[in-house]
């Protein structure tokens, strides 16, 4: 592949430019390093287009071919994919927010206020994190409705639907744990409402309040619990469940279609 | 293969084998990857623009001594907060959401037919029953909340409160301890009101049947084995003192007002009514249809309660119009 044909002498300017383009392309993409990363050639033939999907760890979540109906936007409205995309955006913006945030009742509020005023793009990152989090909750509901109304939960996809329900719960809990972190009045009292709801669990009320909220009042124990759950435990769990979710789509025969 | 097929075709020309129609397949790269990329780009741009112009809220520093009125949960839990106003808090906050999620998870194990999958609204009447259920769930949710808001004036123009519907029940005579006919006990010196909320069934409504007085004869009944079952100590697995029935008593009027009536209405009566009606009309015919009604009902009931909790609850969680909501920051 790396062997280039020896072209004849260029006769005019356009042929010269053509030759130059070919050489640059060759240098960039037909070298040892590039080809050690990307095994398939440029995806301009069906074979390479399938290879590029099959040999790429991110793209291989997809099959190599799909039915035309399933590619139509009005079948899925991209809702599941967009939910996942929101998760990625939230991870990126979340990591950036973590650089400036200390989960302590003494510092948390000042950190957020400082993030908004003293950090370049800090306010933008926080806004993005907030709005995409709301969007993820909405999208996950819409995705669930799409799957329901297209009957895509039916056999053999029963289990994947259950995994989806677990992911819905994880999304809500992720969003709720993040709600407390700014440590402002909105956060505190919203979580206090949740604390009351958790405390009303039959037989286990006090235990729920102690284990999840760290006591009978929202304070430092609750903040550190919510922080840890929000930045590591729940995203990790969600990522694992998503891996199962995506894997099962392929294993259960791709997207649902009429029999 | 082609030759074989040709031979078969020539051998039996009168009965051409129905050809299995395979839908056209497209390659994921570029057809699908392109759509995904474009939608990701559109969403990124949208959210960058949104984030430039609209700031995430940041109120004053958290202060446990200052309670805002109303304090509200995040919007996706406002429906549960709304339910808290109408029934026992364990049901509203924990058990109903658990049942709803359990129902969601159970759907594919109830509706196990493989037919009509991969199509939007596969069954014959599914669009119709979905639309009707959306309207029904919304109307019923708003209606029940309104009924339970009792002494709230509903419109600025007409002086109508839902407690007026039951004002004909007489006021209990202040002196009498036991009364025969149903009556509503008013606060001393206060104006006579009808049944304001379901809680009044256990608090203000009084009557007597066969010598048993509602509610005072029924509100403190010992559970069976009440003395022998105390609090359970499961300290060895990290759970100390799970609260059993030790020392607790059954309060039938309260259970009726805060559990039996609201739960029967929301889980049995209203869903049953719509499913039965549409079944008799011949619109609901398969388990899939029943699932559509129930799922749509849960989702849109949830949505209606979320809207009520977000836009119609003001100070003290009173039901008021969205434009009248003022938040007292404390």
XYZ file of C-alpha atoms in Angstrom, chain A residues 43 45-47 49-50 52-53 59 62-78 82 85-86 89 104-107 109-110 112-113 116 123-124 126-132 134-135 137-139 141 144-159 161-162 165 168-169 172-177 179 182-186 188-194 196-207 211 217-219 256-259, chain B residues 21-33 35-36 39-41 43-44 46-68 71-77 80-81 84 88-95 97 100-109 111-122 126 130 134 223 232 238-245 248 287-288 290-297 299-300 302 317 329-330:
228
model
C -13.597 4.846 4.129
C -15.353 1.910 -0.403
C -18.041 -0.283 1.214
C -15.345 -2.639 2.497
C -16.607 1.704 5.495
C -17.510 -1.514 7.253
C -13.785 1.481 9.945
C -16.837 0.721 12.098
C -17.810 2.987 16.526
C -22.837 0.030 16.030
C -23.342 -2.839 13.651
C -21.716 -2.296 10.265
C -25.001 -2.222 8.419
C -28.485 -1.103 9.363
C -31.912 -1.185 7.840
C -32.910 2.003 6.138
C -35.967 2.401 8.434
C -33.749 2.455 11.485
C -31.573 5.209 10.114
C -34.593 7.448 9.568
C -34.522 10.189 12.195
C -38.282 9.928 12.768
C -37.915 6.343 14.007
C -35.694 7.039 17.030
C -35.231 10.823 16.993
C -31.680 9.949 18.165
C -28.376 12.006 22.623
C -24.059 12.308 24.454
C -25.407 14.388 27.348
C -20.827 16.366 27.968
C -16.977 21.177 52.356
C -19.818 23.200 53.825
C -17.339 25.982 54.594
C -15.974 26.226 51.068
C -20.598 27.921 48.170
C -17.593 30.255 47.854
C -19.062 27.978 43.127
C -19.302 31.761 43.442
C -18.579 31.957 38.276
C -19.702 30.187 34.530
C -20.136 28.694 31.054
C -21.385 25.397 35.247
C -24.277 26.523 33.053
C -23.536 23.787 30.516
C -23.403 21.216 33.297
C -26.704 22.383 34.731
C -28.673 22.586 31.491
C -27.348 19.374 29.983
C -31.817 18.755 32.941
C -31.736 17.805 29.264
C -33.397 13.732 32.474
C -35.864 14.885 29.809
C -34.147 12.918 27.043
C -37.794 9.966 29.592
C -38.114 5.502 27.214
C -41.352 6.684 25.619
C -39.937 6.102 22.140
C -38.962 2.559 23.044
C -42.355 1.942 24.632
C -44.516 3.315 21.828
C -42.535 1.477 19.161
C -42.979 -1.761 21.116
C -39.209 -2.198 21.186
C -39.251 -3.726 24.680
C -40.890 -6.904 23.412
C -39.050 -10.245 23.321
C -36.141 -10.757 23.004
C -35.392 -7.301 24.439
C -37.133 -7.641 27.826
C -33.954 -7.545 29.864
C -35.738 -2.649 28.895
C -35.158 -3.483 32.576
C -35.364 1.366 33.808
C -33.578 5.978 34.346
C -33.321 5.679 38.121
C -32.559 10.787 38.387
C -30.334 9.980 41.369
C -27.271 11.424 39.620
C -29.163 14.615 38.976
C -30.490 14.753 42.522
C -27.083 14.196 44.151
C -28.399 19.315 43.143
C -23.627 24.295 45.096
C -24.646 24.508 48.770
C -27.052 27.380 48.260
C -30.563 27.760 49.594
C -32.096 26.131 46.513
C -30.270 22.747 50.688
C -34.052 22.956 50.782
C -34.651 20.834 47.708
C -32.544 18.102 49.263
C -34.293 18.643 52.587
C -37.559 17.785 50.818
C -35.877 14.633 49.483
C -38.090 14.064 54.304
C -39.328 11.757 51.542
C -36.514 9.276 52.270
C -37.324 9.450 55.974
C -40.893 8.401 55.268
C -39.795 4.969 54.005
C -41.799 2.396 55.917
C -39.750 0.706 58.650
C -36.464 1.995 57.212
C -36.970 5.746 57.425
C -34.272 6.492 59.994
C -31.850 4.103 58.313
C -27.099 5.937 55.393
C -30.269 17.225 59.067
C -28.512 18.184 55.839
C -24.908 19.062 56.663
C -36.607 -3.861 16.898
C -38.317 -4.366 13.576
C -41.683 -5.776 12.557
C -41.666 -9.568 12.325
C -38.610 -9.247 1.243
C -35.429 -7.976 2.788
C -35.412 -4.357 3.512
C -32.654 -2.328 2.004
C -29.673 -2.037 4.298
C -27.408 0.948 4.502
C -23.902 1.252 5.882
C -23.466 2.692 9.346
C -20.539 4.699 8.041
C -21.469 7.167 6.654
C -25.290 7.059 6.907
C -25.785 6.678 10.667
C -22.514 8.174 11.892
C -26.751 11.703 11.616
C -25.239 11.094 15.049
C -27.274 15.790 16.140
C -24.326 15.946 18.574
C -23.100 19.152 16.933
C -26.994 19.869 20.690
C -23.544 21.194 21.544
C -27.692 24.749 21.373
C -26.351 24.199 24.868
C -23.394 26.515 24.439
C -25.742 29.282 23.295
C -28.217 28.490 26.073
C -25.426 28.544 28.654
C -24.091 31.848 27.398
C -27.456 33.543 27.830
C -29.101 31.768 30.763
C -27.228 31.338 34.011
C -27.711 28.434 36.363
C -29.382 29.647 39.557
C -27.247 30.343 42.599
C -29.143 31.724 45.583
C -27.788 32.713 48.976
C -25.512 30.413 50.881
C -27.312 27.443 52.440
C -28.722 28.293 55.835
C -30.674 25.803 57.904
C -32.227 28.606 59.945
C -33.884 30.238 56.968
C -36.618 28.184 55.322
C -37.831 29.439 51.971
C -39.371 24.868 49.500
C -39.454 22.697 46.448
C -37.671 19.536 45.366
C -35.983 19.396 41.928
C -38.655 19.495 39.240
C -38.524 15.765 38.458
C -39.427 14.993 42.085
C -43.786 13.095 44.573
C -43.857 16.277 46.616
C -47.255 14.079 49.688
C -49.708 9.122 53.527
C -46.084 10.147 53.026
C -44.689 6.621 52.897
C -46.982 5.868 49.965
C -46.417 9.158 48.195
C -42.666 9.319 48.595
C -41.506 5.744 48.525
C -44.079 3.080 47.773
C -42.600 5.440 42.941
C -44.371 2.606 39.275
C -40.765 1.610 38.553
C -41.577 -2.026 39.276
C -44.464 -1.756 36.839
C -42.183 -0.252 34.169
C -39.695 -3.076 34.628
C -42.481 -5.655 34.494
C -44.067 -4.411 31.245
C -42.174 -6.759 28.875
C -42.915 -9.705 31.132
C -46.971 -8.114 27.367
C -44.974 -10.981 25.897
C -46.266 -11.105 22.349
C -43.685 -10.412 19.704
C -46.109 -8.749 17.358
C -46.174 -5.095 16.485
C -42.659 -4.331 17.534
C -40.461 -1.837 15.774
C -43.406 0.265 14.631
C -44.704 3.464 16.098
C -48.120 2.656 17.590
C -48.422 -0.846 16.166
C -53.135 2.520 19.781
C -52.915 6.888 23.750
C -53.250 11.409 27.857
C -52.205 -4.697 65.990
C -36.223 -5.381 65.342
C -25.496 -2.630 60.235
C -29.169 -1.780 60.550
C -30.052 -0.903 64.072
C -33.639 -0.862 65.228
C -35.885 -1.294 62.288
C -39.179 -0.039 63.511
C -41.773 -2.742 63.616
C -45.237 -2.542 65.048
C -48.025 1.277 67.289
C -52.218 -6.869 26.590
C -50.211 -4.424 24.536
C -53.619 -2.439 28.306
C -49.914 -1.668 28.738
C -50.300 1.402 26.521
C -53.134 2.725 28.678
C -51.308 2.045 31.946
C -47.901 3.327 30.815
C -49.398 6.443 29.233
C -51.468 7.018 32.358
C -46.231 8.978 32.495
C -48.801 11.691 31.886
C -46.506 12.100 36.502
C -48.019 24.655 49.128
C -36.737 33.405 50.540
C -37.009 33.549 54.322
